[in-house]
Each structure stands twice: as structure tokens, then as C-alpha cells.
Coordinates of C-alpha atoms in Angstrom, one line a residue:
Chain A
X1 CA -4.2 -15.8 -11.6
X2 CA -0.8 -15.4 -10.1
X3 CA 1.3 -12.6 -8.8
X4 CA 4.9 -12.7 -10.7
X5 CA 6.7 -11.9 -7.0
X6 CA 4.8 -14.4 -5.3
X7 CA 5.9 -16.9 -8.2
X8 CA 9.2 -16.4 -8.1
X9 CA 9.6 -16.2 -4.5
X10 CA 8.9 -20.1 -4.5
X11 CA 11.2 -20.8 -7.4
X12 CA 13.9 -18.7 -6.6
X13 CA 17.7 -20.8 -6.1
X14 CA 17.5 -19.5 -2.4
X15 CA 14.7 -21.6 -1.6
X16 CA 16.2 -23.7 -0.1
X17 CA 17.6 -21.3 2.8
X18 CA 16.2 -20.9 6.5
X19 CA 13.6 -17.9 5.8
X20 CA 15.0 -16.8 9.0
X21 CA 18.8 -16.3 7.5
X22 CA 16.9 -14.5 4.3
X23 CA 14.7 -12.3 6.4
X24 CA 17.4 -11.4 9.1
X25 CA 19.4 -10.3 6.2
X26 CA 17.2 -8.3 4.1
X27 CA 15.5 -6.5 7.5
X28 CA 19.2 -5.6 8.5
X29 CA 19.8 -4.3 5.7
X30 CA 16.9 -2.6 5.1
X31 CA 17.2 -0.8 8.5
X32 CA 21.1 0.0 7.7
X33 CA 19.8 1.8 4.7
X34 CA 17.7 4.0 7.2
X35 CA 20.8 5.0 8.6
X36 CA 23.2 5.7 6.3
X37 CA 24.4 7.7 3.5
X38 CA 24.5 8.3 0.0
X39 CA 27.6 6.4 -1.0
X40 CA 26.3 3.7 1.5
X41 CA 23.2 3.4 -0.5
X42 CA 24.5 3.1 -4.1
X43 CA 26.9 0.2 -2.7
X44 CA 23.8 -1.4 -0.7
X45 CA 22.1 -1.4 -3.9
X46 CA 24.6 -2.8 -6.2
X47 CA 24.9 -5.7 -3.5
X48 CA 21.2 -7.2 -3.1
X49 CA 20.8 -6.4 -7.0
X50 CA 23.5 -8.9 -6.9
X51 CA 22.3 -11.1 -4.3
X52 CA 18.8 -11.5 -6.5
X53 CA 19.9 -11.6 -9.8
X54 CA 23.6 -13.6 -9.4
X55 CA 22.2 -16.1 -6.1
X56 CA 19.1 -15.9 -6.3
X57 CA 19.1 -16.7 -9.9
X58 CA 15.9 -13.9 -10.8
X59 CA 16.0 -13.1 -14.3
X60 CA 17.9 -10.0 -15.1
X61 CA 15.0 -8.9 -17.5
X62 CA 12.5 -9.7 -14.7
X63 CA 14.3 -7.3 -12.1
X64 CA 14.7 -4.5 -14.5
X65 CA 11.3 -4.0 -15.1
X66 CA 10.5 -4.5 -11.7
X67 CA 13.2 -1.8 -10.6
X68 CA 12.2 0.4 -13.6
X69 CA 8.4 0.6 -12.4
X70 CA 9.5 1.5 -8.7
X71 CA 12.0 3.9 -10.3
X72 CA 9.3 5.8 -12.5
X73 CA 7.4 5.6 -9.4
X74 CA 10.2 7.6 -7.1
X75 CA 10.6 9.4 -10.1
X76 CA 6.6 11.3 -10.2
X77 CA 6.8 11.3 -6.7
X78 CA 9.8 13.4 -6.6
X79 CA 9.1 16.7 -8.6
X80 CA 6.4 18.1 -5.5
X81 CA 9.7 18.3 -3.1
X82 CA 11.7 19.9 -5.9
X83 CA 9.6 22.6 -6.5
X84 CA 9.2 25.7 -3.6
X85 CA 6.6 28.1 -4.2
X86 CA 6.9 31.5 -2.4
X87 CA 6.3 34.9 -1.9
X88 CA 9.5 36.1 -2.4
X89 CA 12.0 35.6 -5.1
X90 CA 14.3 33.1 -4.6
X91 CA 16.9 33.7 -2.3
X92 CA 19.2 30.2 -3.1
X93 CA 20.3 29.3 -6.6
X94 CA 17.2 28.4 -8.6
X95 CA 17.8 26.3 -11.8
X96 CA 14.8 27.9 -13.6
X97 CA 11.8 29.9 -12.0
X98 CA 8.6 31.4 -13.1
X99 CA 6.7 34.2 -12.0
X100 CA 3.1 33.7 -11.7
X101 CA 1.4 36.7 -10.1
X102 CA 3.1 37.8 -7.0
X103 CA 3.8 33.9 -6.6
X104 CA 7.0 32.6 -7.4
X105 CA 7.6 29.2 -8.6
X106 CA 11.5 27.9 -8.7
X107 CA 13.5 24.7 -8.6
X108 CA 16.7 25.4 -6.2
X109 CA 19.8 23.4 -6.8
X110 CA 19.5 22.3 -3.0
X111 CA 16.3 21.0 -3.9
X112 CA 17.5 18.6 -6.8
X113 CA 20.4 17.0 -5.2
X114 CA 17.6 16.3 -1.6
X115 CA 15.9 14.8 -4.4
X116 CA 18.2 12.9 -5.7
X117 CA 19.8 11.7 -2.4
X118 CA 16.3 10.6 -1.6
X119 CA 15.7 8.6 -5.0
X120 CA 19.3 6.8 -4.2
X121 CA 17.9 5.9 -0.6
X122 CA 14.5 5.1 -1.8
X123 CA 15.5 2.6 -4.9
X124 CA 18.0 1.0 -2.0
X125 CA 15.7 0.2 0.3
X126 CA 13.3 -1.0 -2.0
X127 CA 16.3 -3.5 -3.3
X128 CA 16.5 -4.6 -0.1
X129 CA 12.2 -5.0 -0.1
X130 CA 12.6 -7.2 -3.2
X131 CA 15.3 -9.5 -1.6
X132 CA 13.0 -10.1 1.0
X133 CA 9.5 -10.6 -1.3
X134 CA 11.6 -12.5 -4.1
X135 CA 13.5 -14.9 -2.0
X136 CA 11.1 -15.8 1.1
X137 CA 7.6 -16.8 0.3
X138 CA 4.9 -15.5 2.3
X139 CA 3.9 -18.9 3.7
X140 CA 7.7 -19.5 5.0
X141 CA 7.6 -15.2 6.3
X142 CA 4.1 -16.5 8.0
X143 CA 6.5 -19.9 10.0
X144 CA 9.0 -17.4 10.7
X145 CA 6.0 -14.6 12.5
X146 CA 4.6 -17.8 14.4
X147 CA 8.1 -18.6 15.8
X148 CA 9.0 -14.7 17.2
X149 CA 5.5 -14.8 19.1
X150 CA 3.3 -12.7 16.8
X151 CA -0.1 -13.1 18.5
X152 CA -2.1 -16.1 17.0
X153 CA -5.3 -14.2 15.3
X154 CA -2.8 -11.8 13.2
X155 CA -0.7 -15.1 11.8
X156 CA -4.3 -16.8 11.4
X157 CA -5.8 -13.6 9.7
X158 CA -2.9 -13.6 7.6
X159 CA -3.2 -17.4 6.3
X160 CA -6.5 -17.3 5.6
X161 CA -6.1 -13.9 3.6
X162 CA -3.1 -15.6 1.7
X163 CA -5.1 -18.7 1.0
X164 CA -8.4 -16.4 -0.6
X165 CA -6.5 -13.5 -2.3
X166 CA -5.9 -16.0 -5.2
X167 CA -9.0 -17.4 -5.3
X168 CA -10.5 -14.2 -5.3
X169 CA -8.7 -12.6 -7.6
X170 CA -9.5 -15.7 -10.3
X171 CA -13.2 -14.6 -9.7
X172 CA -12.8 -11.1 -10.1
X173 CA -10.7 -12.1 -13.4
X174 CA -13.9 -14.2 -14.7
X175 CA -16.7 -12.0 -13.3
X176 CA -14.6 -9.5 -15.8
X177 CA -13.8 -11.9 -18.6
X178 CA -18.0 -12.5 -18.4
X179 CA -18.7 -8.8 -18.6
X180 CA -16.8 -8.1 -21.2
X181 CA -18.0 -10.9 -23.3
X182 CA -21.4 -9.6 -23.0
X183 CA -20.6 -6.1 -23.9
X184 CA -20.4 -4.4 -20.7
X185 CA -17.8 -1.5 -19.8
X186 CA -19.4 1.1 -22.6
X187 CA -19.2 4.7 -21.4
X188 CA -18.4 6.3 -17.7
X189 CA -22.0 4.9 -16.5
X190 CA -21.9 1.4 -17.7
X191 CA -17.9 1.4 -16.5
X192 CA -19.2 2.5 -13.3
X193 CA -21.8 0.5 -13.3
X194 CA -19.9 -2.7 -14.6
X195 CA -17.9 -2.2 -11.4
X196 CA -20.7 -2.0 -8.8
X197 CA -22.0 -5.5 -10.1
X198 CA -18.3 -6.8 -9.9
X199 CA -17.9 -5.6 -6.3
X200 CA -21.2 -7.0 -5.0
X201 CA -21.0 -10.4 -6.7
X202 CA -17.6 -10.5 -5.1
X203 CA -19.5 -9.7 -1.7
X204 CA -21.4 -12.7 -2.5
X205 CA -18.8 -15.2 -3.5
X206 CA -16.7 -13.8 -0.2
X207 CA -19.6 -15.1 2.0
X208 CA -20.6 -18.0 0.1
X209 CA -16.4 -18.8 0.3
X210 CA -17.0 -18.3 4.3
X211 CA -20.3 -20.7 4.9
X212 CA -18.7 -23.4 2.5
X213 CA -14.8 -22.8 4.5
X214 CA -16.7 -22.6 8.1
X215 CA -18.6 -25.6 7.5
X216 CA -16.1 -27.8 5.9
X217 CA -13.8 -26.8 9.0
X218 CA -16.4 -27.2 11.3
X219 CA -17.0 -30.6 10.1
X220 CA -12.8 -31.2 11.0
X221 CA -13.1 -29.9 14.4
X222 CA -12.6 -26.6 13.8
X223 CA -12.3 -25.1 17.3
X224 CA -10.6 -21.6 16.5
X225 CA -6.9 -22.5 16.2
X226 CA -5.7 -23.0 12.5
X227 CA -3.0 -25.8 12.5
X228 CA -1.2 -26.0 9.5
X229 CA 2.3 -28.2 8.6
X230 CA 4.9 -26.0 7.8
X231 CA 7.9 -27.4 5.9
X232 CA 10.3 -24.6 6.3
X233 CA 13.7 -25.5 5.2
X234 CA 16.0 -24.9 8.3
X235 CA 19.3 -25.3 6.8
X236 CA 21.3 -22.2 7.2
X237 CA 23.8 -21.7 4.3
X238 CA 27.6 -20.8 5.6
X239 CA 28.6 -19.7 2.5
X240 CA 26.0 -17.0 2.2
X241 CA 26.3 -16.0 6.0
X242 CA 29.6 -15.5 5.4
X243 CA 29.1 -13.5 2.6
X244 CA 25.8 -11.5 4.5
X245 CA 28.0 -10.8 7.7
X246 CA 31.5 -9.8 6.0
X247 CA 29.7 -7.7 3.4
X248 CA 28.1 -5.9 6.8
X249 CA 31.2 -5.2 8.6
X250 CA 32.3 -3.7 5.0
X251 CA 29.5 -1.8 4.4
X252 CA 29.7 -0.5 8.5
X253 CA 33.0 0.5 7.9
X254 CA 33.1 2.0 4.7
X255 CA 29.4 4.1 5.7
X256 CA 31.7 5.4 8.9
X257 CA 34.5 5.9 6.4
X258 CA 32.3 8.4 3.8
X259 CA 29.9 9.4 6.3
X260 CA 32.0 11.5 8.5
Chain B
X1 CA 11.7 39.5 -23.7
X2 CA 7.8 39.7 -22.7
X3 CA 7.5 37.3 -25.9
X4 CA 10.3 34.8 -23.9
X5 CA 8.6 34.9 -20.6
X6 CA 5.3 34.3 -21.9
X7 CA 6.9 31.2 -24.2
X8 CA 8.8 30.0 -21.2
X9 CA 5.1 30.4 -19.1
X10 CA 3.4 28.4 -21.7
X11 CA 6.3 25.9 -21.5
X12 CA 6.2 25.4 -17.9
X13 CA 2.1 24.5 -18.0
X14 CA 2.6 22.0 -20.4
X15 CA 5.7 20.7 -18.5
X16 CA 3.1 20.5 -15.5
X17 CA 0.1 18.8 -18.4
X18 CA 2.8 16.2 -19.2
X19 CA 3.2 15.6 -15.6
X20 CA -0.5 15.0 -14.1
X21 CA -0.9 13.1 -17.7
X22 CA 2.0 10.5 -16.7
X23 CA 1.4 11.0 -13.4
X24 CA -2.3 9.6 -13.2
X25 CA -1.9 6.0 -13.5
X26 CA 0.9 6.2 -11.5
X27 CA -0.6 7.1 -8.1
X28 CA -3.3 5.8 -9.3
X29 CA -2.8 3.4 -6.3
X30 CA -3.9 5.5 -3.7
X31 CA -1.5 6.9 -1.8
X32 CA 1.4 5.1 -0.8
X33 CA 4.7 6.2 1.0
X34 CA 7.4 4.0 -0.8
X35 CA 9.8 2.2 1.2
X36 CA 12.8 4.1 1.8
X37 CA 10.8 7.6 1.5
X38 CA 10.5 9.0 4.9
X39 CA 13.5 9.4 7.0
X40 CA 14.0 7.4 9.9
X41 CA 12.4 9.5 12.8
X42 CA 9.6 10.3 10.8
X43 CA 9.2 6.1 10.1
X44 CA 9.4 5.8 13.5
X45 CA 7.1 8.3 14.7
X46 CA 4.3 7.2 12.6
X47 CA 4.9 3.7 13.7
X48 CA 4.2 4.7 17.0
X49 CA 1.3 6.3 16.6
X50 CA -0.1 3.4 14.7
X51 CA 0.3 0.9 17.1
X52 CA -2.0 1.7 19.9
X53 CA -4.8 1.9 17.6
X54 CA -4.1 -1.3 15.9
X55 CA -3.4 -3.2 19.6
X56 CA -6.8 -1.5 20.6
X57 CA -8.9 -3.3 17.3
X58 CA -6.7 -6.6 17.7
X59 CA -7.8 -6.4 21.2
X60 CA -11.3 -6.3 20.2
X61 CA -11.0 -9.0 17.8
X62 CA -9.2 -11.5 19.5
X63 CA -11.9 -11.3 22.1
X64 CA -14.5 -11.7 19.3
X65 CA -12.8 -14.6 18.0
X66 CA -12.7 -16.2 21.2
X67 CA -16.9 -16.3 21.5
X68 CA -17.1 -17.6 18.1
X69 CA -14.4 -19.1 16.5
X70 CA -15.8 -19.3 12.8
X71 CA -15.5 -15.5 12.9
X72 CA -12.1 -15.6 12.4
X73 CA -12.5 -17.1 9.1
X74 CA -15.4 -14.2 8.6
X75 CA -12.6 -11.7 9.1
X76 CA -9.8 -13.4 7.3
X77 CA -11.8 -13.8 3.9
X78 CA -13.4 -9.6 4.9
X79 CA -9.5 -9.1 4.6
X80 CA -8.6 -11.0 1.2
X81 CA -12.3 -9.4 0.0
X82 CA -10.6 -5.6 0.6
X83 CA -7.4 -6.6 -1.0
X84 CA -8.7 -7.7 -4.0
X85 CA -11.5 -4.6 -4.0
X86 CA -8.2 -2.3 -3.9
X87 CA -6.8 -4.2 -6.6
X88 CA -9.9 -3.4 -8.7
X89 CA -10.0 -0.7 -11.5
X90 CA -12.6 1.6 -11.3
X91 CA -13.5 4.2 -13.9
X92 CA -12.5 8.0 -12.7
X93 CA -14.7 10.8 -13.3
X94 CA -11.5 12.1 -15.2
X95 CA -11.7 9.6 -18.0
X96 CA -9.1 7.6 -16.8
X97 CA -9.0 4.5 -14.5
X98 CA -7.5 3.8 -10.7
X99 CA -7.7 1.5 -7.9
X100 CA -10.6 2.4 -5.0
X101 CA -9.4 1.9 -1.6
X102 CA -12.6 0.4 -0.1
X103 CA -11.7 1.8 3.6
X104 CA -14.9 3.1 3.3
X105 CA -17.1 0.7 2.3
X106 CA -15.2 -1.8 5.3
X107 CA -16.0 0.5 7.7
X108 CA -19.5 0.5 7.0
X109 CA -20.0 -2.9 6.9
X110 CA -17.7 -4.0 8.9
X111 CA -17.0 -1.2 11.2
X112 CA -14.0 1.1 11.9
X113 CA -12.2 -0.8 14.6
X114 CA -11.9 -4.4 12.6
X115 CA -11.1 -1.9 9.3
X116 CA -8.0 -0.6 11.5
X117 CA -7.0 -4.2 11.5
X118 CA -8.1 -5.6 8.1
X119 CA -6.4 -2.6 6.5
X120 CA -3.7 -2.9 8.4
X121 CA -3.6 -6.8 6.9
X122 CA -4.3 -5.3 3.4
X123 CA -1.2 -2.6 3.0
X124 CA 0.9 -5.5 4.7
X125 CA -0.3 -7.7 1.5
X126 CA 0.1 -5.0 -0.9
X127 CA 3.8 -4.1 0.3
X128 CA 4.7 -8.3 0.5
X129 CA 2.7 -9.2 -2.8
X130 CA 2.8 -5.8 -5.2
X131 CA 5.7 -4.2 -3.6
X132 CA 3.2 -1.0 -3.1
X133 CA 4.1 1.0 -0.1
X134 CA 6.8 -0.6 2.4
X135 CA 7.8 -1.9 5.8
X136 CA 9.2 1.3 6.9
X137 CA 6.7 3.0 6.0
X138 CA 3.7 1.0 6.9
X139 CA 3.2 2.8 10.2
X140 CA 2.4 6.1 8.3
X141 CA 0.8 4.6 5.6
X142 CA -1.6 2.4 8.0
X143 CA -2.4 5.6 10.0
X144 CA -3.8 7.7 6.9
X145 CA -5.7 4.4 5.0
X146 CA -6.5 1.8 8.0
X147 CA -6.8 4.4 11.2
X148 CA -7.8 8.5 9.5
X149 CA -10.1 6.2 6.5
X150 CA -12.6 4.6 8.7
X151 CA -12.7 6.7 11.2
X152 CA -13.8 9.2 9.4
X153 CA -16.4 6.8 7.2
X154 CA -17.9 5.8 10.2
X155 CA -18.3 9.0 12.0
X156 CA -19.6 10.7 8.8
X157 CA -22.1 7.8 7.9
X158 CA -23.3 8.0 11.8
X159 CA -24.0 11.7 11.9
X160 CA -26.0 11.6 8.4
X161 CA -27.8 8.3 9.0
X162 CA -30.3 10.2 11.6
X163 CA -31.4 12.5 8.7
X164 CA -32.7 9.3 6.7
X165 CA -30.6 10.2 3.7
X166 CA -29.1 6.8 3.5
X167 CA -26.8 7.5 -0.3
X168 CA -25.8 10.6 0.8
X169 CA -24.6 9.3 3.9
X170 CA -22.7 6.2 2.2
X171 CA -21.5 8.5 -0.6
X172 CA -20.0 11.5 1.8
X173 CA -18.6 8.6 4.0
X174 CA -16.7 6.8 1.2
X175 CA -15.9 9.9 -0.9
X176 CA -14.5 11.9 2.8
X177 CA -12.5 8.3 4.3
X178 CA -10.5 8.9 0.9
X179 CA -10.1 13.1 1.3
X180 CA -8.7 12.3 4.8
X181 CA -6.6 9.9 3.9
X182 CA -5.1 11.9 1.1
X183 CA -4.7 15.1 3.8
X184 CA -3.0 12.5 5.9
X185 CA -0.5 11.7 3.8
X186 CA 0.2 15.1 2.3
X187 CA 0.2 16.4 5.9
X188 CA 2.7 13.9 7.1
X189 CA 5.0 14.0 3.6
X190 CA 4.9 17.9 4.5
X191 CA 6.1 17.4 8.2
X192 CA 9.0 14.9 6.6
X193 CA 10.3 17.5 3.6
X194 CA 9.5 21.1 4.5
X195 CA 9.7 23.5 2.1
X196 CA 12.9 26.0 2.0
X197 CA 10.4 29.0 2.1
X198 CA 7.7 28.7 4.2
X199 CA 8.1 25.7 5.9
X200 CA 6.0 22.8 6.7
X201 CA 2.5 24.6 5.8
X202 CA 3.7 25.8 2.5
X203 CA 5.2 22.6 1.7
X204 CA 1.5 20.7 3.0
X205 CA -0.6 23.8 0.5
X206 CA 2.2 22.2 -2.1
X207 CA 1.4 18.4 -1.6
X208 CA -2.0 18.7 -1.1
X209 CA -2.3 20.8 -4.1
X210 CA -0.7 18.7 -6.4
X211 CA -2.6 15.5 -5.2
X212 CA -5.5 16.9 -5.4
X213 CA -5.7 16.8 -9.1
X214 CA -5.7 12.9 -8.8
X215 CA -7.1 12.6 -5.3
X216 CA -10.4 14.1 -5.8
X217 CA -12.0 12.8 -8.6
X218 CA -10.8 9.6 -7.1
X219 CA -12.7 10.2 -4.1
X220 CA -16.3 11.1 -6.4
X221 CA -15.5 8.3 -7.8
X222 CA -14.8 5.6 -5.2
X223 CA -17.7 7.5 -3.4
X224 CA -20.5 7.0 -6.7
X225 CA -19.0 3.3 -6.6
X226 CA -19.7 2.7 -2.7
X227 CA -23.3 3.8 -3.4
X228 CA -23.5 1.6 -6.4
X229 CA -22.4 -1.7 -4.3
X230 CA -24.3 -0.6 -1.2
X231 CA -27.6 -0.2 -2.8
X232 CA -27.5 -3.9 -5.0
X233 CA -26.5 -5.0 -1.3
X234 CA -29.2 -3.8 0.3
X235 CA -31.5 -4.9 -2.3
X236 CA -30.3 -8.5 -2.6
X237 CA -28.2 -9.1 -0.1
X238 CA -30.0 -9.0 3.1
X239 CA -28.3 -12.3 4.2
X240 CA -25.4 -11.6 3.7
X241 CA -25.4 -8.6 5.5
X242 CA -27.0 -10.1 8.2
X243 CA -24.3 -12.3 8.9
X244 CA -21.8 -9.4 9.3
X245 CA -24.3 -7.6 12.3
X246 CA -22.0 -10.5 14.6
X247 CA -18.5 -8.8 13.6
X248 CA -19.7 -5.1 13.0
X249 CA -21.3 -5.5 16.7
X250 CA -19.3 -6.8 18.6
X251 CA -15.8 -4.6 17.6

């Protein structure tokens, strides 16, 4: 079983770039975004959907969807700010309210365009996300986290956890595959039912996995430290720093430009 | 005009149907603050309260690894076992299906101070892997699922355990750790986007009310599944559990 980001993240056309460059960029980014405004965030947007799609070569189709589930997402997540309930009638503009009781429910002008200022900053910080999860993979992200000084057990949690997810996942796909085939999953009981079995034969596998992994590492002189060879690619593209740091000072500029 | 008001009534309830009908599988993955969602002091703020917590149980773990090395593959494949769990679909009581977030099954089993840290791992995975939730936003999202969740699992399993009711405890633990964590997170979207009239409690009563229509039969749910798993466990897995006793004990 494979996870479509994880995929791509290893066949992207920036692959071949220091995971350092890629995450630098995408972090800044992503914290510029934090800081600055609406018109700032459409252009920040248009930028790393360029970036993933034109350099980093991810199929146009691909990003869509994976834009238009986020964005239905934001969407459903957006209509509990919009709407005020309250005592009182409205007091600002309301585009259409509704008298329930002595309860008034309304959707205020003010409220739609927070909402939409927030959808704009939402979908470009999640561009930003995707540059970051479609262009580095998580092994090369893990290099970099060694590098900076992240303490040994999280980096060493987090390979192991990498290295199982997949395997795991496979199982749960055939433990399901083998239910099915035998006509399980009938009604809320057996559904429920079907799961419990799933979960605790995962259990199982999960420490079976850990005596067969502890003994096979014991027997290569496992003494707690996980070495692994990382082949991280180290060149750093000019072209592309180029672009990353003039497209900053732009972006700077033109958010202290709008955002007065 | 009574005729218009009561069509535009009608109207507005099936505008709200549609919604919870489109909305279901939607959250269906617990409750996740996207990336981008709060604003920046808000991201910040629940980043610092995160962190102690999560420094306290890497604390504790790194000292556990040091005894006994192999644990840390223990831990490491506990982690990949609750991501996968919370990629899981489960049936809801509603009819529909969505993903359980096992906080309070780990806690159980492997106790509420490695769950701070394993979940911590987990909403890292399902940010980097399913772009679920964000980097931003992981400090408030790890305080309501990896700190509020097991916690409260724990503390509810330990106070009921006394009275011998060993389902019930397991049930209430799993079933609460998901209540909290869904009062969490409308508590601290609330504090982010007050409402215009009545401020931040209105806007919480809001939230929380409007979760609520997923969040709680997810909660009987994951809590009829955790008693489910926990009693096959304890029927056939008594090596297995066994073997957890050296991580639960010494975190």
C-alpha cells in the first residue's frame, strides 16, 4: 500500500535538491504566510502552485484534487465562524437571519469576508505544506532533523515508525481483503465487530513485528543507537535560490506595500 | 408573510441537514486544526503549552530507552500501530463510518505519558504523510489529542478500575479521552474566532454544538470498539500484554 504524497515526494524533479534548500524555503514561507495579508496570500499561493506543478513537475490533475479536498475541507469548516447566534437581533448587516424562539440566528457580512480572508490564508499555507510533503521525502526531512540537533530517540522513534506504517498498513489492507472475502462487515454489530478483530490482530502482528525486529537487531549488535546511511543529495540549486530569495524580497515588499 | 417565514425556517433546517450530511465524512478525521487556521499568537500560544508536557514524556522515555535499548523499537512500532489504528474506519452508531483516534486505547496500554509522545509522533505523521492537520498548528492540535486524550483515559480508567467494573472503565475512558479532546479543540477554536455577540463563550456553545453532532457518536463508537479490542486482548493476548508492563511502568 502506498501513500500518493509519500510517492511523489521521491519522484518529484526537485529530488535532486539539498532537503535543506527545500525545507528552508517552504518553512519560510509558510511562516511569512502567518504574517501577512490577504493580497500576500493569493500571490504566495499562485507561487508554490507554481513551484510544485511547473519545477517540481507534480501533475496538474494530481494537485487539483489534492487542493480541492483541502479546499472542501476549509470549506465545512468555515460555516460555524460565519454564523452568530444571539439574543438580540442583529445589530451589523446580516445577509439573511432566522428567528428561532427568542434566539436569533444570522450570517453578518463581517462574518463572510473573516471567512473568506481565512480560507485565502488557510489554502496558502497549506500550499506552502504541500511544497514541503511533495518535494522532500520524509527520510531526507528525518537527515535534515538529525543535522539541527533534534534529540536522538525522537529521530529514532520517527524511523522506525516510517519503516512499519507501510508494513502495517499492507496488513490492515489484507486482514480486510480476508474479512471481506468471508462475508464479514454485515450490519452495525458485525461492522463493529469486524473492526475489533482487525485492531487486535494488528496488536498481534505489531508485537510479533517487535520480537522478530529486536531480535534480528539484537543479533547485529543492536546496542540502542539506530545508524542508518543517508544519501541526501547536498547540491544546492542557484537557479532556484535565486528564484526562492528574489521572489521573498518581492513578496516582503509588496506585503509592506498592500499591508499598510 | 407567516407562510414566507415558515418556508424560509423549513429552508434553513435542510440547509443545516445538507450540511451535517456533507459534513460527516469530512471531519470524520477527528478533529484537526488545518494549517493556516489559527492566527499566529494563537499557534504560538498552543505551541507553548505543548511543549513542556511533551519534554516531560521524552524525558521519561529517553531514560527508559537508556535501561533497555530494545524498547525503543517497542515504542517506535506502538507509534506506527496508532497511526495506522487512526487510519482505520470504524462503523458510527450514526450509520456512517470515521476514523477512531485510539488515544485511549494507548493510554491504557501504554500509559498517558509515552501517549503524549507517540501521539505527538502520530499527528506529525498524519500532517507529513495525509496532509491532515499542520505544522502550525500541531501545538494545539497535540495539546487536545496527545496531552487532554490520555490524560483523561488514564485518570477515568484509574478511578473506575477500583470498582471492578473493568468495560465500563475502558469504555468511559475511551469514549471521555475523545469528548475532551473534541471540548479542547472547540474551546481553543472559540478563544481564536470569538463570536461578534457574546464573545468567546457563545462562540465555544457554537463550536461545540455543532461538533457535537459528529463528535459524539464518534466517541460511543470508538468507546464500544476499545471494549471490543480490550476484551479479545485480555482473552488471548496475555503475552503480549505482558511485554508492554516494561514501557507502561516505567513512564
Amino acid at each position: 500500500m502506498s501513500i500518493q504524497l509519500d510517492t511523489i515526494a521521491y519522484t518529484n524533479r526537485l529530488r535532486h535538491i539539498s532537503p535543506g534548500q527545500k525545507l528552508l524555503f517552504g518553512l519560510g514561507m509558510l511562516a511569512f504566510v502567518l504574517l501577512a495579508h490577504t493580497p500576500a496570500h493569493v500571490a504566495v499561493f499562485v507561487w508554490m502552485s507554481i513551484w510544485i506543478v511547473g519545477y517540481a513537475n507534480v501533475p496538474v490533475r494530481t494537485y487539483m484534487s489534492l487542493i480541492g479536498a483541502i479546499g472542501v475541507f476549509l470549506a465545512l469548516s468555515l460555516p460555524p465562524i460565519m454564523l452568530e447566534i444571539s439574543h438580540h437581533p442583529p445589530a451589523e448587516p446580516a445577509i439573511f437571519h432566522f428567528v428561532a424562539g427568542t434566539w436569533y440566528l444570522y450570517v453578518s457580512m463581517n462574518g463572510v469576508k473573516a471567512a473568506g480572508i481565512l480560507l485565502l490564508r488557510s489554502l496558502s499555507s497549506v500550499s506552502c505544506l504541500y511544497f514541503i510533503l511533495l518535494t522532500v521525502p520524509f527520510t531526507e526531512m528525518l537527515a535534515v532533523l538529525r543535522r539541527i540537533g533534534i534529540p536522538e530517540i525522537l529521530t529514532d522513534l520517527l524511523l522506525v515508525m516510517y519503516r512499519f506504517v507501510f508494513v502495517f498498513l499492507e496488513t490492515v489492507g489484507q486482514l480486510w481483503t480476508a474479512q471481506q472475502a468471508r462475508g464479514g462487515g454485515r450490519g452495525f454489530t458485525g461492522k463493529m465487530r469486524d473492526a475489533g478483530r482487525l485492531v487486535t490482530r494488528l496488536f498481534t502482528r505489531t508485537l510479533q513485528r517487535y520480537q522478530q525486529l529486536s531480535i534480528g537487531l539484537a543479533a547485529r549488535g543492536f546496542e540502542g543507537e539506530l545508524r542508518v546511511i543517508s544519501q541526501v543529495p547536498v547540491s544546492i540549486s542557484k537557479r532556484y535560490a535565486t528564484e526562492a530569495i528574489v521572489g521573498s524580497v518581492l513578496l516582503v515588499t509588496f506585503e509592506w506595500w498592500t499591508g499598510r | 408573510m407567516k407562510k414566507k417565514r415558515m418556508l424560509s425556517g423549513i429552508g434553513v433546517i435542510l440547509l443545516f441537514a445538507l450540511y451535517f450530511v456533507w459534513n460527516e465524512p469530512q471531519t470524520a478525521y477527528a478533529m484537526h486544526i488545518m494549517e493556516g487556521f489559527l492566527p499566529v499568537k494563537w499557534a504560538v500560544f498552543w505551541w507553548i503549552v505543548f511543549l513542556p508536557f511533551f519534554l516531560l514524556g521524552l524525558r521519561s522515555l529517553t531514560k527508559l530507552t537508556k535501561e533497555k535499548p530494545e524498547t525503543k523499537l517497542l515504542l517506535g512500532l506502538a507509534g506506527a500501530f496508532t497511526f495506522v489504528l487512526s487510519a482505520l474506519k470504524i462503523p458510527s452508531v450514526t450509520g456512517s463510518s470515521s476514523h477512531p483516534t485510539g488515544t485511549g486505547l494507548g493510554a491504557v496500554l501504554f500509559g498517558p505519558l509515552v501517549m503524549t509522545v507517540l501521539g505527538t509522533l502520530v499527528l506529525l505523521f498524519q500532517a507529513l504523510l495525509l496532509a491532515h492537520g499542520g505544522l502550525t498548528t500541531l501545538g494545539a492540535n497535540a495539546f487536545s489529542m496527545a496531552i487532554v486524550g490520555p490524560f483523561v483515559a488514564y485518570g477515568v480508567y484509574r478511578a473506575i478500575i477500583p470498582t471492578g467494573r473493568q468495560r465500563l472503565a475502558i469504555f468511559l475512558a475511551a469514549a471521555l479521552a475523545d469528548m475532551a479532546t473534541y471540548v479542547v479543540t472547540s474551546l481553543q477554536l472559540a478563544l481564536a474566532f470569538p463570536a461578534a455577540s457574546g464573545g468567546i463563550a457563545a462562540s465555544f456553545i457554537k463550536f461545540a454544538g455543532i461538533f457535537a453532532v459528529t463528535q459524539v457518536p464518534l466517541a460511543i463508537s470508538e468507546g464500544l470498539l476499545t471494549v471490543l479490542v480490550w476484551n479479545w486482548l485480555v482473552a488471548y493476548n496475555g503475552q503480549e500484554m505482558a511485554q508492554l508492563q516494561s514501557i507502561k511502568r516505567g513512564a
